[in-house]
XYZ file of C-alpha atoms in Angstrom:
367
model
C -32.437 -32.266 -14.319
C -31.020 -33.403 -17.635
C -27.957 -31.824 -19.225
C -30.084 -30.393 -22.051
C -32.564 -28.904 -19.585
C -29.693 -27.423 -17.630
C -28.308 -25.815 -20.789
C -31.662 -24.180 -21.521
C -32.060 -22.645 -18.056
C -33.024 -19.801 -17.909
C -35.420 -18.890 -20.719
C -32.965 -16.672 -22.568
C -29.749 -18.250 -23.794
C -26.500 -17.138 -22.197
C -22.967 -17.606 -23.419
C -21.083 -20.478 -21.802
C -17.373 -20.207 -20.959
C -16.036 -23.731 -21.342
C -12.892 -24.389 -19.324
C -12.652 -20.769 -18.164
C -9.963 -20.020 -15.621
C -10.843 -17.830 -12.684
C -7.897 -15.690 -13.791
C -10.205 -14.337 -16.500
C -12.306 -12.357 -14.036
C -10.174 -12.018 -10.919
C -9.255 -8.561 -9.690
C -5.490 -8.022 -10.276
C -4.644 -7.867 -6.550
C -6.785 -10.936 -5.817
C -5.311 -12.831 -8.749
C -1.668 -12.207 -7.827
C -2.270 -13.547 -4.309
C -4.070 -16.646 -5.556
C -1.530 -17.467 -8.265
C 1.255 -17.188 -5.693
C -0.608 -19.537 -3.315
C -1.299 -22.048 -6.070
C 2.385 -22.036 -6.996
C 3.372 -23.123 -3.486
C 3.844 -26.874 -3.786
C 1.729 -28.743 -1.242
C 0.000 -25.599 0.093
C -3.491 -27.067 -0.017
C -2.299 -30.463 1.197
C -0.624 -29.011 4.290
C -3.588 -26.877 5.265
C -6.156 -29.556 4.536
C -4.257 -31.686 7.030
C -5.584 -29.203 9.591
C -9.170 -30.117 8.710
C -9.456 -32.141 11.896
C -8.997 -28.922 13.836
C -11.513 -27.015 11.768
C -15.235 -27.165 12.564
C -16.151 -27.841 8.939
C -18.005 -31.128 9.557
C -19.952 -29.483 12.365
C -20.770 -26.559 10.095
C -22.119 -28.856 7.382
C -24.272 -30.713 9.884
C -25.548 -27.417 11.243
C -26.763 -26.217 7.853
C -28.152 -29.670 7.019
C -30.143 -29.767 10.251
C -31.250 -26.166 10.604
C -31.483 -24.739 7.058
C -33.252 -25.694 3.840
C -31.137 -27.432 1.208
C -31.809 -26.170 -2.305
C -32.915 -28.907 -4.719
C -35.539 -29.712 -7.342
C -37.974 -30.184 -4.458
C -37.013 -27.096 -2.398
C -36.374 -23.607 -3.763
C -36.299 -25.132 -7.224
C -35.855 -21.728 -8.900
C -32.634 -21.233 -6.935
C -31.541 -24.732 -7.881
C -32.029 -23.885 -11.555
C -29.953 -20.724 -11.127
C -27.215 -22.621 -9.307
C -26.948 -25.355 -11.946
C -27.052 -22.780 -14.714
C -24.283 -20.672 -13.127
C -22.126 -23.783 -12.725
C -22.802 -24.674 -16.366
C -21.924 -21.193 -17.663
C -18.714 -20.946 -15.593
C -17.979 -24.646 -16.219
C -17.745 -25.642 -12.561
C -17.969 -29.410 -12.859
C -19.331 -30.248 -9.399
C -22.371 -28.269 -8.296
C -21.818 -27.222 -4.660
C -24.607 -27.780 -2.130
C -26.623 -24.654 -1.453
C -28.690 -23.808 1.628
C -31.244 -21.144 2.505
C -31.021 -20.067 6.134
C -33.478 -17.963 8.109
C -31.956 -14.515 8.579
C -33.639 -11.198 7.766
C -30.291 -9.619 6.882
C -29.499 -10.009 3.143
C -26.305 -12.019 2.870
C -24.616 -14.881 1.040
C -21.365 -16.769 1.538
C -19.248 -19.562 0.128
C -17.222 -21.535 2.672
C -15.654 -24.964 3.116
C -12.326 -26.786 2.853
C -12.949 -30.110 1.163
C -15.981 -28.913 -0.779
C -17.506 -25.440 -0.983
C -20.932 -24.738 0.507
C -23.089 -21.841 -0.641
C -25.440 -20.270 1.893
C -27.981 -17.518 1.186
C -30.260 -15.867 3.705
C -34.031 -15.529 3.469
C -33.542 -11.776 3.602
C -31.595 -11.904 0.336
C -34.023 -14.292 -1.378
C -36.955 -12.030 -0.505
C -35.130 -8.847 -1.521
C -33.952 -9.699 -5.039
C -35.810 -10.548 -8.236
C -34.831 -13.498 -10.431
C -32.164 -11.778 -12.532
C -30.650 -9.991 -9.538
C -30.520 -13.261 -7.608
C -28.908 -14.973 -10.590
C -25.997 -12.516 -10.355
C -25.615 -13.284 -6.636
C -25.604 -17.044 -7.241
C -22.991 -16.530 -9.968
C -21.017 -14.414 -7.511
C -20.887 -17.324 -5.040
C -20.067 -19.857 -7.775
C -17.213 -17.508 -8.733
C -15.916 -17.749 -5.163
C -15.992 -21.548 -5.462
C -14.237 -21.567 -8.851
C -11.524 -19.188 -7.621
C -10.790 -21.327 -4.581
C -11.906 -18.560 -2.257
C -13.917 -21.004 -0.139
C -10.773 -22.946 0.756
C -8.587 -19.946 1.462
C -11.299 -18.018 3.275
C -12.027 -20.921 5.615
C -8.306 -21.362 6.355
C -7.752 -17.665 6.944
C -10.838 -17.320 9.138
C -9.576 -20.227 11.220
C -6.138 -18.643 11.551
C -7.754 -15.351 12.543
C -9.779 -17.126 15.226
C -6.595 -18.808 16.452
C -4.819 -15.456 16.618
C -7.610 -14.040 18.789
C -7.138 -16.883 21.265
C -3.468 -15.978 21.748
C -4.108 -12.240 22.012
C -2.894 -12.279 25.643
C 0.672 -12.760 24.407
C 2.674 -9.487 24.610
C 2.231 -7.490 21.391
C -0.395 -10.065 20.412
C -3.003 -7.379 19.724
C -0.634 -5.631 17.313
C 0.024 -8.884 15.435
C -3.674 -9.734 15.309
C -4.570 -6.295 14.000
C -2.016 -6.696 11.221
C -3.342 -10.159 10.316
C -6.996 -9.115 10.400
C -6.290 -5.993 8.346
C -4.466 -8.044 5.709
C -7.219 -10.665 5.597
C -9.968 -8.102 5.189
C -8.062 -6.362 2.415
C -7.843 -9.690 0.580
C -11.526 -10.394 1.297
C -12.492 -7.071 -0.225
C -10.509 -7.780 -3.380
C -12.051 -11.248 -3.655
C -15.520 -9.677 -3.523
C -14.678 -7.515 -6.535
C -13.582 -10.664 -8.375
C -16.774 -12.516 -7.476
C -18.916 -9.568 -8.623
C -17.336 -10.021 -12.049
C -18.126 -13.741 -11.984
C -21.728 -12.871 -11.134
C -21.907 -10.648 -14.203
C -20.497 -13.417 -16.405
C -23.112 -15.813 -15.039
C -26.066 -13.443 -15.332
C -24.829 -11.423 -18.332
C -27.093 -8.547 -17.334
C -25.242 -5.503 -15.996
C -28.481 -3.724 -15.089
C -29.555 -6.660 -12.907
C -26.153 -6.648 -11.187
C -26.468 -2.912 -10.564
C -30.015 -3.267 -9.223
C -28.969 -6.044 -6.858
C -26.152 -3.984 -5.363
C -28.452 -0.973 -5.107
C -31.084 -3.021 -3.245
C -28.460 -4.371 -0.845
C -27.637 -0.748 -0.037
C -31.154 0.727 0.014
C -33.626 -2.125 0.426
C -36.601 -3.168 -1.683
C -37.561 0.296 -2.884
C -36.421 0.077 -6.480
C -39.027 2.566 -7.672
C -37.386 5.146 -5.402
C -33.833 4.527 -6.673
C -31.881 5.214 -9.853
C -28.756 3.390 -11.077
C -27.120 6.498 -12.564
C -27.699 8.468 -9.357
C -26.334 5.525 -7.338
C -23.165 5.464 -9.450
C -22.885 9.234 -9.055
C -22.698 8.617 -5.309
C -19.616 6.460 -5.863
C -17.979 9.242 -7.856
C -18.855 11.793 -5.175
C -17.515 9.462 -2.471
C -14.197 9.013 -4.285
C -13.439 12.636 -5.104
C -15.247 14.448 -2.303
C -13.778 16.102 0.777
C -10.194 16.830 1.760
C -7.313 14.820 3.226
C -9.205 14.382 6.498
C -12.037 12.681 4.611
C -9.529 10.423 2.829
C -8.208 9.222 6.184
C -11.760 8.660 7.439
C -12.517 6.569 4.348
C -9.587 4.301 5.181
C -10.651 3.989 8.819
C -14.254 3.265 7.798
C -13.337 0.457 5.419
C -10.728 -1.309 7.605
C -13.225 -3.278 9.756
C -15.260 -4.387 6.722
C -14.957 -7.651 4.792
C -16.811 -6.160 1.791
C -16.104 -2.985 -0.160
C -18.727 -0.262 0.086
C -21.684 -1.042 -2.157
C -21.422 2.077 -4.312
C -17.736 1.311 -4.866
C -18.570 -2.259 -5.920
C -21.171 -0.978 -8.366
C -18.766 1.536 -9.888
C -15.975 -1.062 -10.181
C -18.285 -3.579 -11.855
C -19.735 -1.018 -14.259
C -16.222 0.035 -15.268
C -15.184 -3.594 -15.857
C -18.343 -4.329 -17.882
C -17.314 -1.554 -20.287
C -13.698 -2.703 -20.540
C -11.946 -4.514 -23.352
C -11.156 -7.402 -20.979
C -14.855 -8.107 -20.425
C -15.639 -7.894 -24.133
C -12.834 -10.321 -24.961
C -14.279 -12.847 -22.509
C -17.728 -12.448 -24.046
C -16.149 -13.007 -27.483
C -14.658 -16.295 -26.255
C -11.076 -15.121 -25.690
C -10.102 -15.939 -22.107
C -7.476 -17.963 -20.181
C -8.310 -21.642 -19.646
C -7.853 -23.700 -16.496
C -5.516 -26.009 -18.412
C -3.091 -23.064 -18.574
C -3.185 -22.270 -14.839
C -0.072 -24.291 -14.076
C 1.897 -22.088 -16.463
C 0.644 -18.806 -14.955
C 3.520 -16.525 -14.028
C 3.652 -15.187 -10.488
C 5.891 -12.363 -11.667
C 3.453 -11.333 -14.396
C 0.567 -11.368 -11.943
C 2.418 -9.195 -9.437
C 3.477 -6.849 -12.241
C -0.121 -6.560 -13.396
C -1.260 -5.948 -9.824
C 1.384 -3.245 -9.362
C 0.361 -1.697 -12.670
C -3.262 -1.696 -11.575
C -2.444 0.102 -8.341
C -0.238 2.620 -10.153
C -3.056 3.342 -12.597
C -5.542 3.585 -9.728
C -3.374 6.186 -7.994
C -2.852 8.084 -11.249
C -6.553 8.261 -12.142
C -8.020 8.467 -8.630
C -10.060 11.519 -7.688
C -9.510 10.916 -3.969
C -7.567 13.829 -2.389
C -5.071 11.539 -0.641
C -4.426 9.465 -3.761
C -3.977 12.634 -5.808
C -1.450 13.838 -3.244
C 0.426 10.527 -3.447
C 0.497 10.816 -7.227
C 1.648 14.440 -7.100
C 4.400 13.590 -4.616
C 5.565 10.688 -6.772
C 5.519 12.864 -9.867
C 7.276 15.698 -8.033
C 9.965 13.340 -6.804
C 10.533 12.175 -10.369
C 10.775 15.756 -11.627
C 13.148 16.668 -8.794
C 15.370 13.699 -9.557
C 15.427 14.696 -13.204
C 16.330 18.299 -12.371
C 19.113 17.241 -10.021
C 20.458 14.783 -12.545
C 20.527 17.452 -15.230
C 22.353 19.949 -12.985
C 24.924 17.347 -11.941
C 25.562 16.333 -15.535
C 25.968 19.963 -16.648
C 28.403 20.642 -13.798
C 30.557 17.509 -13.887
C 29.922 15.837 -17.197
C 31.131 18.269 -19.823
C 32.805 15.550 -21.930
C 31.457 12.472 -23.619
C 32.497 10.394 -20.628
C 30.229 12.462 -18.405
C 27.416 12.008 -20.866
C 27.915 8.235 -20.872
C 27.970 8.146 -17.093
C 24.753 10.129 -16.980
C 23.195 7.719 -19.446
C 24.232 4.743 -17.334
C 22.803 6.364 -14.222
C 19.564 6.985 -16.033
C 19.378 3.369 -17.199
C 20.136 2.146 -13.713
C 17.410 4.363 -12.343
C 14.987 2.950 -14.850
C 16.011 -0.551 -13.852
C 15.415 0.203 -10.204
C 12.054 1.736 -10.992
C 11.144 -1.288 -13.069
C 12.027 -3.663 -10.280
C 10.092 -1.633 -7.751
C 7.052 -1.462 -9.978
C 7.145 -5.153 -10.789
């Protein structure tokens, strides 16, 4: 396929994001973790030295021998989507892509040295062209973000932890590791959903794809607005017992719940951040080396604080109320102490210093 042909795939023209950094679309929690990892000198080099212990070569041979490799000659429509997604997101090297026989709709991006994209026949048969384009962009987003490398490493470390579970307290350690990994996986999925939207540039297709993954190939029986209403009902419904059950239900999962993903993506598609990207204002990969870990963690903390503040979930509302009540209580106590002991200007100054110190502590905690 020539470069010009690649640029004209598909039939309608889509905006290309030359040199885009994955920081442009990464979820704040996902981004802070990745920036911190990238800042660790020699991180990739050290872990790639473990490649001899990882079954990556065997995995590649397995897909090569027992799956269908996407190309101009096989699944050519998927090959066009793959090349187009790489062109739009400016991923220089197109990763190999395989279709594997599995009735369950699924896709993944794995690999240490080079990412591999795998989609199941169940997914190919379920989605239409525009919906599939969003999924391919989703997987290309994983590759651009470096998720394939980190996911493969973390999955290997998880497998290693399982093998040493017989060690005293091993199960506790493994549970902590697995819980942390799955939390990161879930955040990376939200990032990749955004990449899929940038590649497909069709929010309705992205919504339909997620809806089909949840409810199957019965689009005429489903409605996007009603599906999003489910997400709203899920978030705000029930009492504290339901909030705890939500946490327990999501812990074993590597993906967020589908309605939650749809709601998150819809919200991002209507945000100023998304519009700025579409207007051509986004961070470039050439600036990645200058990315601030502190800024990323501060943004992540700000995101979580905003999520707690605006959440309709009973438990999150309680957390917010407790935090707000603690702030009010501290203010009341501070006022009473100042009125009792700080009658002069010196007392007023001391109260001011305490207030500034408190603000400093709060700032450090939030950052």
